[in-house]
Coordinates of N, CA, C and O in Angstrom, one line a residue:
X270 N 135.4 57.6 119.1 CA 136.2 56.4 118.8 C 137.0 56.6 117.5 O 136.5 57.2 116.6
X271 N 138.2 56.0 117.5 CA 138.8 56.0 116.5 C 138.9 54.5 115.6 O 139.7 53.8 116.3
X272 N 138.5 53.8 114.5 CA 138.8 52.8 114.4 C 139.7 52.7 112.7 O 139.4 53.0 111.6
X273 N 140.6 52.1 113.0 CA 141.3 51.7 111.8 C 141.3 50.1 111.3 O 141.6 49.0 112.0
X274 N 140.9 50.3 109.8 CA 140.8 49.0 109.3 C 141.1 49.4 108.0 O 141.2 50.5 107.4
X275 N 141.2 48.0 107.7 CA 141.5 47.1 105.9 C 140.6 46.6 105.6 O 139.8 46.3 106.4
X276 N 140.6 46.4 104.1 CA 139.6 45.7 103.7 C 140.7 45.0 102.4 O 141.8 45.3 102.0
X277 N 139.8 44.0 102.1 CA 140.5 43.3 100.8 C 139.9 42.6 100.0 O 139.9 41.5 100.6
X278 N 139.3 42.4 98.5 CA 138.6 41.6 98.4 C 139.4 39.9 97.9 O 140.6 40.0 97.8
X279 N 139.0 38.8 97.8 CA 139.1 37.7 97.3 C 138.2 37.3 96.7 O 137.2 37.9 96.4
X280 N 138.6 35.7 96.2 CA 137.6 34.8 95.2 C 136.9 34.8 94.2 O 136.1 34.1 93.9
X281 N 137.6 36.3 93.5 CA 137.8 36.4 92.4 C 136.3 37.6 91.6 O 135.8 38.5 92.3
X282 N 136.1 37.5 91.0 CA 135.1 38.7 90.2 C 133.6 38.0 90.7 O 133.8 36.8 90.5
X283 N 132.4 38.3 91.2 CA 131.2 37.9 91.9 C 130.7 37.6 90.7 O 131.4 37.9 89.7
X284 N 129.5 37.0 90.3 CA 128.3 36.6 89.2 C 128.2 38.0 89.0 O 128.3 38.8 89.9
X285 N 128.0 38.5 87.6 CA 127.1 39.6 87.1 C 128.3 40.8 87.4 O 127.9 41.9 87.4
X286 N 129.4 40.5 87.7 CA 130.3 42.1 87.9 C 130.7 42.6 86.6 O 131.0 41.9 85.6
X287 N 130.7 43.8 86.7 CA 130.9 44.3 85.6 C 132.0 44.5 84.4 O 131.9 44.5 83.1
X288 N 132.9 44.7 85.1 CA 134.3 44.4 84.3 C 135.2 43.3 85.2 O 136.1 43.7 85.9
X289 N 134.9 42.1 85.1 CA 135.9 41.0 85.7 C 137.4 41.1 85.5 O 138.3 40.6 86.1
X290 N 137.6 41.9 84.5 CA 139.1 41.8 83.9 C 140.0 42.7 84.7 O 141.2 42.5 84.9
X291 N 139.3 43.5 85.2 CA 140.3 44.8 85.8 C 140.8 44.9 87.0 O 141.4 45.9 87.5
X292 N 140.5 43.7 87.4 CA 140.9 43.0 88.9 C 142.3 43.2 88.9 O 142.8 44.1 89.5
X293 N 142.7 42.4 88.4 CA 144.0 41.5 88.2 C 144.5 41.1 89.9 O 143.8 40.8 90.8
X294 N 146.3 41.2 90.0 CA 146.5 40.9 91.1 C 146.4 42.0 92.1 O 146.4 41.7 93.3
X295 N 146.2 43.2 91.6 CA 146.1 44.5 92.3 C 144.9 44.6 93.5 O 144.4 43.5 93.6
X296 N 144.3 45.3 94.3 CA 143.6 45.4 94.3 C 143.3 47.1 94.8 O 142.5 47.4 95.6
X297 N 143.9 47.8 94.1 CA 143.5 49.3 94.4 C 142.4 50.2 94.1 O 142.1 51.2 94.7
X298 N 141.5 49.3 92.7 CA 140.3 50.0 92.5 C 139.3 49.5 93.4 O 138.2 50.2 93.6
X299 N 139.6 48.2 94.2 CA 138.4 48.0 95.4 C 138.9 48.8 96.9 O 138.0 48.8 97.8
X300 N 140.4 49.7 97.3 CA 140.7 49.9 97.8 C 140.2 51.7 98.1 O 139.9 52.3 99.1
X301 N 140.4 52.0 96.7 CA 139.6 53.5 96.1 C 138.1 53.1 96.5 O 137.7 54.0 97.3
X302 N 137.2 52.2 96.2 CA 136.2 52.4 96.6 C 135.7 52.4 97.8 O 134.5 52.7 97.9
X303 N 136.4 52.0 98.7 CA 136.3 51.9 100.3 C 136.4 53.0 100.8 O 135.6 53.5 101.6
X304 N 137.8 53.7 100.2 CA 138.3 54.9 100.7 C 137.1 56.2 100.3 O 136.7 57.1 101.1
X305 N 136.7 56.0 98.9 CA 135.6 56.8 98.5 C 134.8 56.9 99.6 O 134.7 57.9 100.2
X306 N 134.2 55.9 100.0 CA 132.7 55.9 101.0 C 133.8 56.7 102.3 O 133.7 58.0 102.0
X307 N 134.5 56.5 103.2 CA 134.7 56.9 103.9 C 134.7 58.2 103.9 O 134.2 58.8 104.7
X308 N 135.5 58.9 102.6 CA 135.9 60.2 102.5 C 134.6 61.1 102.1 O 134.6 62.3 102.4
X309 N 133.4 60.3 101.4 CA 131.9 60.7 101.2 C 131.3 61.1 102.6 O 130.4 62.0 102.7
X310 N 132.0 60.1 103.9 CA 131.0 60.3 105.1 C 130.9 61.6 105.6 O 129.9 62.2 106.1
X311 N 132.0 62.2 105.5 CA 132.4 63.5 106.1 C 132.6 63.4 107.6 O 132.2 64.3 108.4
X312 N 133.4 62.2 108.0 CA 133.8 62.3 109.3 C 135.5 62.6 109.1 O 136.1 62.4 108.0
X313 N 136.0 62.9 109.9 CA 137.4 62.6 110.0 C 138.2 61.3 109.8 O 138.1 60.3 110.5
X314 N 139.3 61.6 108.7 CA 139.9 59.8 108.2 C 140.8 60.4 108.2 O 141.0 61.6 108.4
X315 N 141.9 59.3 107.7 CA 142.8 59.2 107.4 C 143.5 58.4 106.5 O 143.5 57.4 107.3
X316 N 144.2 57.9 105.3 CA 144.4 56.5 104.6 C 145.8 56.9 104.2 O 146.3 57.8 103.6
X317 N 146.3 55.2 105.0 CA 147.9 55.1 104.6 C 147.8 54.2 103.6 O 146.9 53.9 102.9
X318 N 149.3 53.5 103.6 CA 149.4 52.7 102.7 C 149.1 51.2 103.2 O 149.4 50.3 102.5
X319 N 148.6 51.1 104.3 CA 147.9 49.8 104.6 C 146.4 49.8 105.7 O 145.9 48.8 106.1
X320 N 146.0 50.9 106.0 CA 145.0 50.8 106.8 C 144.3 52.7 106.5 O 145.0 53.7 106.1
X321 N 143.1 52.7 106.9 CA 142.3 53.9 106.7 C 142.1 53.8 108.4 O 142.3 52.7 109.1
X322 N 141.7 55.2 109.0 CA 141.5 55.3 110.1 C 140.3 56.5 109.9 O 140.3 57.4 109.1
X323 N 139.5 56.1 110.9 CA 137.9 57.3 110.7 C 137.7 57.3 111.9 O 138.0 56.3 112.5
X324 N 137.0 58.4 112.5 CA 136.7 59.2 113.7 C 135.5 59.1 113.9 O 134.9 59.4 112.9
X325 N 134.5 58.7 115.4 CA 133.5 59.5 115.3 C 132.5 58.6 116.3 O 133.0 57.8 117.1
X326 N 131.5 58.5 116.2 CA 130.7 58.0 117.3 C 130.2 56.1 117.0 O 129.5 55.8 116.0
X327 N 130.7 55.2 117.8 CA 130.2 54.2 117.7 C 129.4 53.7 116.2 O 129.9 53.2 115.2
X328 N 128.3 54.1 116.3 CA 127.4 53.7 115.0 C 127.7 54.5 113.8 O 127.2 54.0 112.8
X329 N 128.4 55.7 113.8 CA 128.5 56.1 112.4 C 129.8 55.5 111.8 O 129.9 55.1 110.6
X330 N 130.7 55.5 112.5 CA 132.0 54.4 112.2 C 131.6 53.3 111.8 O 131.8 53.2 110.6
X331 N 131.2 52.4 112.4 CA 130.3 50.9 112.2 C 129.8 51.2 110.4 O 130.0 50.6 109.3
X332 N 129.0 52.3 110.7 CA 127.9 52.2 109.2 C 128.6 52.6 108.2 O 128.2 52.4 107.1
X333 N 129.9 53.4 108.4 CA 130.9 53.7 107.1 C 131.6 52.4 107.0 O 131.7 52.0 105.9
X334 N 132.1 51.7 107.9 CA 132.7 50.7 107.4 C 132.0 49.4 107.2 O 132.6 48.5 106.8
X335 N 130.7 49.3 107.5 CA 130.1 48.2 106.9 C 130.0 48.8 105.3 O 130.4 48.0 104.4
X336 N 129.5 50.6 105.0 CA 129.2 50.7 103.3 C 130.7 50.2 103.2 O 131.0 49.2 102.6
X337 N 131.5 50.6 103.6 CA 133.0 50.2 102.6 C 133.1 48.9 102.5 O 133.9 48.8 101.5
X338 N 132.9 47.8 102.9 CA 132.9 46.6 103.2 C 132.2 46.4 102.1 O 132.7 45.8 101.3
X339 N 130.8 46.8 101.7 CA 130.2 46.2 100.7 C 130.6 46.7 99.0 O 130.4 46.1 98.0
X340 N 131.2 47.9 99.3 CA 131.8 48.7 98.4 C 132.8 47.6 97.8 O 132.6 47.1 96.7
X341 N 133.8 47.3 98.7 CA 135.0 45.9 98.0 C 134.4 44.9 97.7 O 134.8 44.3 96.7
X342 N 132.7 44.3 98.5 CA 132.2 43.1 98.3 C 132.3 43.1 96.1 O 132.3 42.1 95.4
X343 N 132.3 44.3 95.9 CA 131.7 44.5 94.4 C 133.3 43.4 93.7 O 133.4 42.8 92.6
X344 N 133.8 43.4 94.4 CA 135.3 43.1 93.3 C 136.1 42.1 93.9 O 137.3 42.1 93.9
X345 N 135.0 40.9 94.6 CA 135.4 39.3 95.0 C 133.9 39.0 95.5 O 132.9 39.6 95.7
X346 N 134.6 37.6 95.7 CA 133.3 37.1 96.3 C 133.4 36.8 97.9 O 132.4 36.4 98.5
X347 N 134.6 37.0 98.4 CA 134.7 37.8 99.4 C 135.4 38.6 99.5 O 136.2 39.0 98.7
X348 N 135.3 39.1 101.5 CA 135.7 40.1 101.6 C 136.5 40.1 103.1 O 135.7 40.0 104.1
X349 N 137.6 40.2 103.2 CA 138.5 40.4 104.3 C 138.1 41.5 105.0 O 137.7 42.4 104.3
X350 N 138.2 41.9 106.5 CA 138.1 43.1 107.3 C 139.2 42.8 108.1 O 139.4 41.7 108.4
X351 N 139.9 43.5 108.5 CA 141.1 43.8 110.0 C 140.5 44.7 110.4 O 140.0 45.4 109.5
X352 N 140.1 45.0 111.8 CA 139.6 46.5 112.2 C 140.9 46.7 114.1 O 141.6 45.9 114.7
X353 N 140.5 47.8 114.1 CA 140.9 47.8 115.7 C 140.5 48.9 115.6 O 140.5 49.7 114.6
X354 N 140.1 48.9 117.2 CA 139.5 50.4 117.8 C 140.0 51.1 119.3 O 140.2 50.5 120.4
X355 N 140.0 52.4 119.0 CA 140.7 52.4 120.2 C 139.3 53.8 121.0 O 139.1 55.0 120.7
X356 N 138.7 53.0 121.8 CA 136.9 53.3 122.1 C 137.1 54.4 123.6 O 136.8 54.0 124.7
X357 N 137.4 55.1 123.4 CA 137.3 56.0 124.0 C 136.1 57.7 125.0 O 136.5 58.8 125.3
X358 N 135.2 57.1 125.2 CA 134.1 57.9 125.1 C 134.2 59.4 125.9 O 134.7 59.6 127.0
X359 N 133.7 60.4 125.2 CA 133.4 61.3 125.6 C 135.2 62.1 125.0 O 135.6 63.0 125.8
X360 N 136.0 61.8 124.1 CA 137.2 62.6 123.4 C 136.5 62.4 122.2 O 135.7 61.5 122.1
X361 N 136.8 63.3 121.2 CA 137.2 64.0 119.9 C 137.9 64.9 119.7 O 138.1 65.9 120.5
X362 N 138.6 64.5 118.3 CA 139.8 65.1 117.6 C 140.9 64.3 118.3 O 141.8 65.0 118.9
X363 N 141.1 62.9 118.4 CA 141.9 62.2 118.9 C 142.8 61.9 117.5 O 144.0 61.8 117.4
X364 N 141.8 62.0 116.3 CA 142.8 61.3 115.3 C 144.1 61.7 115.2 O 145.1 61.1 115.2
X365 N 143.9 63.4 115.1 CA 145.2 63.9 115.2 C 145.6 64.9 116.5 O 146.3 66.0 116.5
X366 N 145.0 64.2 117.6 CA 145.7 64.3 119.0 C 146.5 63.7 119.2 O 147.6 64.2 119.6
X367 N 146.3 62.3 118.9 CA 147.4 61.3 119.9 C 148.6 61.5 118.7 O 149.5 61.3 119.5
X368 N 149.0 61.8 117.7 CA 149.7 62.7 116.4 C 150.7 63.4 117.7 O 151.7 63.0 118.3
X369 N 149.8 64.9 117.7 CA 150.2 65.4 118.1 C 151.1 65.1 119.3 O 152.3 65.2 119.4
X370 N 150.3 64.9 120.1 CA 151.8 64.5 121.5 C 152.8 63.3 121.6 O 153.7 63.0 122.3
X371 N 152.1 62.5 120.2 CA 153.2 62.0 120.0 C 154.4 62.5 119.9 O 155.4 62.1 120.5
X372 N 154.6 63.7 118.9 CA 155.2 64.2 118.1 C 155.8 65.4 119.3 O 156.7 66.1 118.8
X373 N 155.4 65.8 120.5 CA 156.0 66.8 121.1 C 156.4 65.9 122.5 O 157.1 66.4 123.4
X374 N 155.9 64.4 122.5 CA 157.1 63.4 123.3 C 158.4 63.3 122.9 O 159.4 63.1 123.6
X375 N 158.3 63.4 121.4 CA 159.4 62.8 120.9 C 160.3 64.1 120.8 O 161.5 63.8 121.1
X376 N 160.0 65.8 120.4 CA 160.8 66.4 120.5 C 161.5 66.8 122.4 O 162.6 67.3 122.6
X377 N 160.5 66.4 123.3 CA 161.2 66.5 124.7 C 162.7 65.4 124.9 O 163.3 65.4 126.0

C-alpha cells in the first residue's frame, strides 16, 4: 500500500516542551521530525512540499505514521493528520511505478 499524508501541529507549545519559542508561525521543525521517523523506517518514501508518501505493508505504514504523528504531537497540543491510501494488495514498488507510466503515457 501506498499511503500519503500530512501532519501539522496546533494549540500552540504542550506543558513542559522544551523550547516554546521556536515554534513561531512556521512549522518546519515539526515537519523535519515527521519526515525523520519516516526516513528512519527504511521503507520507501517520498516528501514534497505538502504531503510525504511511504510504501509498504498495512501495519508498518500505520506504525510509521502513528510515530510521526507523535513526533509533531511534541510541538502543539494538537495534531492534524490528512492521510489517503491507495491499498492495493499483493504490488510493490508502486511508489515509483505509477511515476513511471505515468510519465511514458504522457510521452505516447
Amino acid at each position: 500500500m501506498i499511503v500519503a499524508f500530512s501532519l501539522s501541529p496546533s494549540g500552540g507549545a504542550p506543558a513542559g516542551d522544551l523550547d516554546p519559542d521556536a515554534h513561531g508561525d512556521s512549522v518546519h521543525a515539526a515537519v523535519a521530525a515527521a519526515v525523520r521517523v519516516v526516513r528512519d523506517s527504511g521503507l520507501p518514501n517520498r516528501t514534497s512540499s505538502m504531503f510525504t508518501e511511504i510504501e509498504g505493508d498495512w501495519d508498518e505504514v500505520m506504525a510509521v505514521v502513528k510515530e510521526a504523528a507523535e513526533a509533531v504531537g511534541a510541538f502543539g497540543s494538537r495534531v492534524s493528520l490528512e492521510l489517503k491510501a491507495d491499498i492495493r494488495p499483493g504490488r510493490t514498488g508502486e511508489l515509483d511505478g505509477k511515476v513511471e507510466r505515468l510519465e511514458r503515457a504522457l510521452e505516447a
